[in-house]
PDB file of C-alpha atoms in Angstrom:
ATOM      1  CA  UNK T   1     -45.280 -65.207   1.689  1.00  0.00           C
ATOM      2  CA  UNK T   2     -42.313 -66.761   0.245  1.00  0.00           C
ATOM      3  CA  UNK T   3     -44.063 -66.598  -3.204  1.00  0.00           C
ATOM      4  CA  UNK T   4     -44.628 -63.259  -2.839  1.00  0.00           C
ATOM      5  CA  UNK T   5     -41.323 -62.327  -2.137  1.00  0.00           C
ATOM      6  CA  UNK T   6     -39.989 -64.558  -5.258  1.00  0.00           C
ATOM      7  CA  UNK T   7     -42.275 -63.178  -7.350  1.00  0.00           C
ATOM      8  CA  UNK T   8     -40.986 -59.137  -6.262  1.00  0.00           C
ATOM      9  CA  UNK T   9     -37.030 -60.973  -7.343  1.00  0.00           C
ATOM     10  CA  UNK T  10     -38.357 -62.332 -10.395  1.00  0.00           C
ATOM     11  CA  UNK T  11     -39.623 -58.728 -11.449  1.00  0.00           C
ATOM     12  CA  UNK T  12     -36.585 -56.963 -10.233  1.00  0.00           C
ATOM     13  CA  UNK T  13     -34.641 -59.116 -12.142  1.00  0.00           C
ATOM     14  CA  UNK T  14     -36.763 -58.761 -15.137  1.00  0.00           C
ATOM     15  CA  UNK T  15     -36.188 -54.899 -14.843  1.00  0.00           C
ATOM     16  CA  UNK T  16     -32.339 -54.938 -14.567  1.00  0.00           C
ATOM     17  CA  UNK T  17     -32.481 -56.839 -17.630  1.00  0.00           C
ATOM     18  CA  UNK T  18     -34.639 -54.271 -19.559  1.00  0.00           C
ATOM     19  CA  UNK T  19     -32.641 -51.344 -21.767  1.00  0.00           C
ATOM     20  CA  UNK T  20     -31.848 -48.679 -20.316  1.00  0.00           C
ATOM     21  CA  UNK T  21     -33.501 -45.207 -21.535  1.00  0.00           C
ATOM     22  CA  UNK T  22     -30.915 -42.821 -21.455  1.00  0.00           C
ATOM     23  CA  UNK T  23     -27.706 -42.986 -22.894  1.00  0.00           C
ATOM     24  CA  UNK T  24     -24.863 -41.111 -22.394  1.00  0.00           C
ATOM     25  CA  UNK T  25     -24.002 -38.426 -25.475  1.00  0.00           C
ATOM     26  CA  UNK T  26     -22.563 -35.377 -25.723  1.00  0.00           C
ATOM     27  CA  UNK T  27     -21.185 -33.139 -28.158  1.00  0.00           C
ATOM     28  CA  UNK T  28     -17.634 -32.685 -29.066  1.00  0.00           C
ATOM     29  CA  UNK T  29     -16.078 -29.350 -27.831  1.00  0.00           C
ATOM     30  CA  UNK T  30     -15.772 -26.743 -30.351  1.00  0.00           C
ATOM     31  CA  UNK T  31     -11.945 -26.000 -31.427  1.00  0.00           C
ATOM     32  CA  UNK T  32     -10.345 -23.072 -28.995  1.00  0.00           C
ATOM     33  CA  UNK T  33     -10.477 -19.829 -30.967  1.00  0.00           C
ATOM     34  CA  UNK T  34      -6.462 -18.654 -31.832  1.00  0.00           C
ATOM     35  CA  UNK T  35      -6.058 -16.168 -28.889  1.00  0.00           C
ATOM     36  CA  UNK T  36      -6.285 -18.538 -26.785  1.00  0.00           C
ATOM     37  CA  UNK T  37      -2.615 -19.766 -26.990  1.00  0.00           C
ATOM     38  CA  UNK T  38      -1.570 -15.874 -26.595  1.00  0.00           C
ATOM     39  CA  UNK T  39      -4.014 -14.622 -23.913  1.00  0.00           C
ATOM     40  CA  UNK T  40      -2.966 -14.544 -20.306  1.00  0.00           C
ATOM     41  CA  UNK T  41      -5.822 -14.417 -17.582  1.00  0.00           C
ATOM     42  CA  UNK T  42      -4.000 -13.242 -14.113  1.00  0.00           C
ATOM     43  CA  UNK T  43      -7.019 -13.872 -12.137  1.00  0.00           C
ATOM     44  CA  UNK T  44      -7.598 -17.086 -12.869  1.00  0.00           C
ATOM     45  CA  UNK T  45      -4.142 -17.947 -12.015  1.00  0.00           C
ATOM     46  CA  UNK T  46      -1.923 -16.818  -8.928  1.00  0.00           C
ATOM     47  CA  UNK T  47       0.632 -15.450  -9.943  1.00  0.00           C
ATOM     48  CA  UNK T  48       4.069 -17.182  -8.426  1.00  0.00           C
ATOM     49  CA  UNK T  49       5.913 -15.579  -5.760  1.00  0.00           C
ATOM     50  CA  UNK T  50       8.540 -12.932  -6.454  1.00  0.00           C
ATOM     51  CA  UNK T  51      12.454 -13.510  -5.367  1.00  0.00           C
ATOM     52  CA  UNK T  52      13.283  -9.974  -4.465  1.00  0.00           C
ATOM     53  CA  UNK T  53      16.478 -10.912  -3.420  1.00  0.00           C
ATOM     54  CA  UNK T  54      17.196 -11.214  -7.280  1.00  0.00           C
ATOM     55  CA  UNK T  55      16.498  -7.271  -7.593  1.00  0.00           C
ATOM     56  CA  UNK T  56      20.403  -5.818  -7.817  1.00  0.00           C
ATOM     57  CA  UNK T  57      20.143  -2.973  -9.846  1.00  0.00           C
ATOM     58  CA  UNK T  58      17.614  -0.063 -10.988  1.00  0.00           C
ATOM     59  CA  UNK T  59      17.104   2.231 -13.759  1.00  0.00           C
ATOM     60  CA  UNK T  60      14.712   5.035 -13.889  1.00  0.00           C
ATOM     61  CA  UNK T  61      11.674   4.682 -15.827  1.00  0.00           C
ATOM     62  CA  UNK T  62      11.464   4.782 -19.861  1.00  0.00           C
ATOM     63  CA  UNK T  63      15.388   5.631 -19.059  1.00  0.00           C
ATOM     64  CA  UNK T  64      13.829   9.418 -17.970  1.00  0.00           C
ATOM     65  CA  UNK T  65      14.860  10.637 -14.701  1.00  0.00           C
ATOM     66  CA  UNK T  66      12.909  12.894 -12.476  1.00  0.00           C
ATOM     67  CA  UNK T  67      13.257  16.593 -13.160  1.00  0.00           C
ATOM     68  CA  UNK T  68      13.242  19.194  -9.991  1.00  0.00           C
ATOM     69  CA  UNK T  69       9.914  19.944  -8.435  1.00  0.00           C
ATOM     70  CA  UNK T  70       8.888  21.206  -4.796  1.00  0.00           C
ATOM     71  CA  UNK T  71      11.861  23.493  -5.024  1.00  0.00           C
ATOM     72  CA  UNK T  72      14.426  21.153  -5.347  1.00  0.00           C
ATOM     73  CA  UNK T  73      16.976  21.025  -8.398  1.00  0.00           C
ATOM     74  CA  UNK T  74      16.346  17.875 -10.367  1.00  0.00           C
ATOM     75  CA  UNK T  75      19.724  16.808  -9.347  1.00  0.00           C
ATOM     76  CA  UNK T  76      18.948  16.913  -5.875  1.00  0.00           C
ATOM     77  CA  UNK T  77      16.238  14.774  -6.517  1.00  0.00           C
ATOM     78  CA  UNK T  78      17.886  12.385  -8.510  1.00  0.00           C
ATOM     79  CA  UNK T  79      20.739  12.079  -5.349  1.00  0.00           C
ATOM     80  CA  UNK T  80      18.509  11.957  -2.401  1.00  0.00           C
ATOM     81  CA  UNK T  81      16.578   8.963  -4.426  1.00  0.00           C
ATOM     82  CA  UNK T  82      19.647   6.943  -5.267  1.00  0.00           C
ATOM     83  CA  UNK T  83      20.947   7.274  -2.168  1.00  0.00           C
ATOM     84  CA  UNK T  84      17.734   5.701  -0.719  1.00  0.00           C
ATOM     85  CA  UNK T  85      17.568   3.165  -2.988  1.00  0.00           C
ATOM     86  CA  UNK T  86      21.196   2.600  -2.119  1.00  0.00           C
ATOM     87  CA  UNK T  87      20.118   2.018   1.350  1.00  0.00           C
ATOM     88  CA  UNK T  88      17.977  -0.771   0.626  1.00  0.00           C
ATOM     89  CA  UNK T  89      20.644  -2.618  -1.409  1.00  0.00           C
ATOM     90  CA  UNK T  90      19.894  -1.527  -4.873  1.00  0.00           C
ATOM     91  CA  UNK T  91      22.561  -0.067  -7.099  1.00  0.00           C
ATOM     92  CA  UNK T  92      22.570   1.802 -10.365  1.00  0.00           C
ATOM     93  CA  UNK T  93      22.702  -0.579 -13.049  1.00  0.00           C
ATOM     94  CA  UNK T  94      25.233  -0.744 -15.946  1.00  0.00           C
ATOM     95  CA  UNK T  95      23.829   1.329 -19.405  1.00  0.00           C
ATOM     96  CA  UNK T  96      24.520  -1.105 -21.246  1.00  0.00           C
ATOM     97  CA  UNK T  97      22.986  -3.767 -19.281  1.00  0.00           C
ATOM     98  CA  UNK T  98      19.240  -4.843 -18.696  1.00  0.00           C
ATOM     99  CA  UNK T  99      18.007  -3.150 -15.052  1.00  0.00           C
ATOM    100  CA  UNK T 100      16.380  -5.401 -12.454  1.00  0.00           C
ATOM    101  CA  UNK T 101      13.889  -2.791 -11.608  1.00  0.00           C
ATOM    102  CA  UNK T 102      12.544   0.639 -13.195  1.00  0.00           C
ATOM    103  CA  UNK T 103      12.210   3.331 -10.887  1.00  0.00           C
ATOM    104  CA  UNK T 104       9.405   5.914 -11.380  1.00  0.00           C
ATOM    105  CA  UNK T 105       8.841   8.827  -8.923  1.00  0.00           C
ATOM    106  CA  UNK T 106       7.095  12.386  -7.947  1.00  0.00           C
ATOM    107  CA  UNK T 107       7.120  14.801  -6.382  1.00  0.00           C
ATOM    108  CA  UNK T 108       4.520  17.133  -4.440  1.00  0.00           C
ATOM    109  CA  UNK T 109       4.500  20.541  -2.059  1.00  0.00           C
ATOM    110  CA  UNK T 110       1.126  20.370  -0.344  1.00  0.00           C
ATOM    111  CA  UNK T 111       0.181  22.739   2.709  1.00  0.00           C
ATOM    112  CA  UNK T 112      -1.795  21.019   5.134  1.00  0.00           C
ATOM    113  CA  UNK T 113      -3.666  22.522   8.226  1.00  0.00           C
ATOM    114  CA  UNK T 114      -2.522  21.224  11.914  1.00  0.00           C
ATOM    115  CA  UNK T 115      -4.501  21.012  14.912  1.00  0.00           C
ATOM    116  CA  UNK T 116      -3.602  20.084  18.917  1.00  0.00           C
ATOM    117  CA  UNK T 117      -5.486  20.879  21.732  1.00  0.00           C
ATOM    118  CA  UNK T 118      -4.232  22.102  24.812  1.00  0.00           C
ATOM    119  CA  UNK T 119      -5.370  22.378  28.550  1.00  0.00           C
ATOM    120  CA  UNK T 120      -4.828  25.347  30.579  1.00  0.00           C
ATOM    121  CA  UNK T 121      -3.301  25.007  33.921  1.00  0.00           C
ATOM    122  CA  UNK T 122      -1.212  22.022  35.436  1.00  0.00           C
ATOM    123  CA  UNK T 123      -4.297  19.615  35.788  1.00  0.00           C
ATOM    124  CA  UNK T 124      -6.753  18.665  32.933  1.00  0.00           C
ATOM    125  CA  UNK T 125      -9.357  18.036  35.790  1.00  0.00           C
ATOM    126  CA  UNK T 126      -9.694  16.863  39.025  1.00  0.00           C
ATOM    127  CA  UNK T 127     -12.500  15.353  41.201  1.00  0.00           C
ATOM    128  CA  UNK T 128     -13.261  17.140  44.711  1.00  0.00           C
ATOM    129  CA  UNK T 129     -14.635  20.499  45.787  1.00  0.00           C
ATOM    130  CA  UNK T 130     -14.676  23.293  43.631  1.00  0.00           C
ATOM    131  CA  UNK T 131     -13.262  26.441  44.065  1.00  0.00           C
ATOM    132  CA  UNK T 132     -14.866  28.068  47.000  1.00  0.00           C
ATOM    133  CA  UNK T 133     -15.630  24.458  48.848  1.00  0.00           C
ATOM    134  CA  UNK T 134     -19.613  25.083  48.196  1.00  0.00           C
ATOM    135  CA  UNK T 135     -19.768  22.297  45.335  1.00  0.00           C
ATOM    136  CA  UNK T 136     -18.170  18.500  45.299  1.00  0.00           C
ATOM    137  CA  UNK T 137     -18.148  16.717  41.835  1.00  0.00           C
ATOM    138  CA  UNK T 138     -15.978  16.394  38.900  1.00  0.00           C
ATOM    139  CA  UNK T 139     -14.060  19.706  37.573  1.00  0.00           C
ATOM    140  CA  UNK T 140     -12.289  20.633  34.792  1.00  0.00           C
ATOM    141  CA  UNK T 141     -10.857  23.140  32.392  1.00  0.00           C
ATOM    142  CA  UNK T 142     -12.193  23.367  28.257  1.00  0.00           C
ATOM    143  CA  UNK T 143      -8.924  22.895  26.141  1.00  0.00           C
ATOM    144  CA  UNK T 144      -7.910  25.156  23.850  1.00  0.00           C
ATOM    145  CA  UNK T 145      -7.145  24.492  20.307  1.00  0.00           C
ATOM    146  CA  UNK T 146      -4.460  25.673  18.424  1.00  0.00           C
ATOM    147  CA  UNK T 147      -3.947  25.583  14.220  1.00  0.00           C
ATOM    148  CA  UNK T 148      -1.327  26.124  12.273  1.00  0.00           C
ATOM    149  CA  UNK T 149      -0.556  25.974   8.362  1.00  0.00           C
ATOM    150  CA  UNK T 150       2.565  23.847   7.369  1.00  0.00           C
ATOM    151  CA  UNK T 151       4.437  22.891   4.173  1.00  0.00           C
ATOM    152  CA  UNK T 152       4.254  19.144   3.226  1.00  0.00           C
ATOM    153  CA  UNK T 153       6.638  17.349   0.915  1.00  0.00           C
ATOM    154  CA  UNK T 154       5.251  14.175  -0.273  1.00  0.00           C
ATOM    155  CA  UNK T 155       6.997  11.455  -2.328  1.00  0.00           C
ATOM    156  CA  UNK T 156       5.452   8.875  -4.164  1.00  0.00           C
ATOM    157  CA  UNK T 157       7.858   6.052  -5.974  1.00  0.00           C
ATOM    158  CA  UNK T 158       7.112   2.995  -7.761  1.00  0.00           C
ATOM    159  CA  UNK T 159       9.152  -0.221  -8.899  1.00  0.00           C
ATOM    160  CA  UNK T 160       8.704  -2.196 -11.738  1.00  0.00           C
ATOM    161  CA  UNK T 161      10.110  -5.527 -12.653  1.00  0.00           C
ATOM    162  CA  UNK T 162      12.462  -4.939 -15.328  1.00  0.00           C
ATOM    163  CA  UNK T 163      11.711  -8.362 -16.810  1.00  0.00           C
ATOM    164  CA  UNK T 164       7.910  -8.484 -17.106  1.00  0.00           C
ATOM    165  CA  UNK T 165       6.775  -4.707 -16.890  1.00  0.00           C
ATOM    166  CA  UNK T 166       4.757  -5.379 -13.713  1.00  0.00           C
ATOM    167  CA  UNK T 167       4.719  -3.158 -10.454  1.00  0.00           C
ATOM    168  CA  UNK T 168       6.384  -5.310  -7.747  1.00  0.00           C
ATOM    169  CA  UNK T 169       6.302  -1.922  -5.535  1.00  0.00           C
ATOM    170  CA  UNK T 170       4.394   1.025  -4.659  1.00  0.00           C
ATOM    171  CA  UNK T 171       4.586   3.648  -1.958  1.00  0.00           C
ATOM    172  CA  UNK T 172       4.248   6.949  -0.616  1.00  0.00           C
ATOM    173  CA  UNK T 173       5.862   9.445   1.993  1.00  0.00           C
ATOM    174  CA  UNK T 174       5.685  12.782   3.517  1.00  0.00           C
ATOM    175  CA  UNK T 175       7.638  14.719   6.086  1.00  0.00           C
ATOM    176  CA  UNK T 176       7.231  18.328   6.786  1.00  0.00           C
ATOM    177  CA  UNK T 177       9.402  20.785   5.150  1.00  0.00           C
ATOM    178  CA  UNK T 178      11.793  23.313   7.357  1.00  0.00           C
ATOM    179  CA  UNK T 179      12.169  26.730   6.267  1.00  0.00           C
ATOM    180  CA  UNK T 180      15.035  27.253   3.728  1.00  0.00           C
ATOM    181  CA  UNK T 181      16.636  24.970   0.755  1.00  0.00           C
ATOM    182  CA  UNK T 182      18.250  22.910   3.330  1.00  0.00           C
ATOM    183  CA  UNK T 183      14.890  22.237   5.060  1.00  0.00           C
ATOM    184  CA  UNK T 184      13.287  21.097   1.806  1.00  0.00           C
ATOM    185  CA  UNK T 185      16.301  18.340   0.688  1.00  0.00           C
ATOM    186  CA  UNK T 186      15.965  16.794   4.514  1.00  0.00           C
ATOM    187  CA  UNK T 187      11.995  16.861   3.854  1.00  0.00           C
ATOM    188  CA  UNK T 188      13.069  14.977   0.615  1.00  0.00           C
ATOM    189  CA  UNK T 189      15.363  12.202   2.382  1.00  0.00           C
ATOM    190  CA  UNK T 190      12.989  11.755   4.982  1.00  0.00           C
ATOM    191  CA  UNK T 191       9.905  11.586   2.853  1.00  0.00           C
ATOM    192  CA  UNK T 192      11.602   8.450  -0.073  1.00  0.00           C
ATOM    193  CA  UNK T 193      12.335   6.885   3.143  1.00  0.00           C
ATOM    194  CA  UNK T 194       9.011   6.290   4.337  1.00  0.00           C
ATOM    195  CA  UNK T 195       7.679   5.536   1.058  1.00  0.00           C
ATOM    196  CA  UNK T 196       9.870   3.142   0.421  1.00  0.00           C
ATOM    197  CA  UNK T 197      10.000   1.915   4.015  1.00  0.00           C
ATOM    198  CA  UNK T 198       8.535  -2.073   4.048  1.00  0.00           C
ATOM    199  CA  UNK T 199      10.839  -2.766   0.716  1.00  0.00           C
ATOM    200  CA  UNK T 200      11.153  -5.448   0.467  1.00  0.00           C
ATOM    201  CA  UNK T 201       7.898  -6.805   1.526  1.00  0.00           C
TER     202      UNK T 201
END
């Protein structure tokens, strides 16, 4: 037994000791081609978090301001956007100087359909007797639905990082639109609102 058991040492020793078979090689890594050092991959890399409290002051877009559409006098538009942007702390920035943000934005008049339903009577249903006490169970009335056409001003307004050319925000609005020119500029103050309500995130 216990030459048995020297004799399995003896060999495993004898095998550590032989050469190993495989060898470790592998071939050098071919030089990186010269876009590399130029070419940016955003999704392999998050991109870093944006300070929005460093966004002071806006410009419009390829320094082109929105013209009038929907009704509305291009400066009316121009106004009822600045003074939204105003709202959330951004001012007009200096011509001279470099804006923090580029402001695009459109406009659209869209008619949209409405529907509401509505009962008949006081009571939706009840549960009893019916009418003339010969039934008991559950009653009730079928609603009646009503439709009606309406005029919808929607807004749609993007930022852009002055800096780096990339869309830090994007949104959309709508409110309906009042008869009259009046109704149309509150439809336009309440529709940049909305889009550009959640700024910034």
């Amino acid at each position: 037994m216990h030459r048995l058991a020297a004799l399995s040492l003896c060999l495993g020793l004898g095998a550590c000791q032989s050469p190993n078979p495989y060898r470790a090689e592998s071939l050098p890594l071919p030089p990186a081609p010269p876009a590399a050092a130029t070419v940016f991959e955003p999704d392999i890399y998050p991109a870093a978090p944006r300070d929005y409290a460093a966004y002071r002051d806006w410009a419009w877009l390829h320094d082109r301001p929105p013209g009038g559409s929907a009704g509305l006098d291009a400066g009316q538009v121009q106004t009822a956007l600045s003074a939204v942007l105003d709202q959330h702390g951004l001012r007009p920035a200096h011509p001279s100087a470099e804006a923090d943000l580029r402001v695009s934005a459109r406009l659209a008049l869209k008619r949209r359909i409405r529907a509401y339903r509505d009962y008949y009577g006081p009571f939706g249903g009840y549960y009893g007797y019916g009418y003339h006490w010969d039934h008991f169970g559950v009653w009730g009335r079928a609603p009646l639905v009503y439709r009606y056409e309406e005029q919808v001003l929607v807004v749609h307004i993007a930022l852009i990082d002055g800096s780096d050319g990339r869309r830090v925000w994007r949104g959309s609005g709508e409110a309906r639109v009042d008869d009259g020119q009046r109704g149309r500029a509150r439809a336009l103050h309440r529709a940049a609102r909305r889009a550009l309500q959640g700024f910034p995130p």
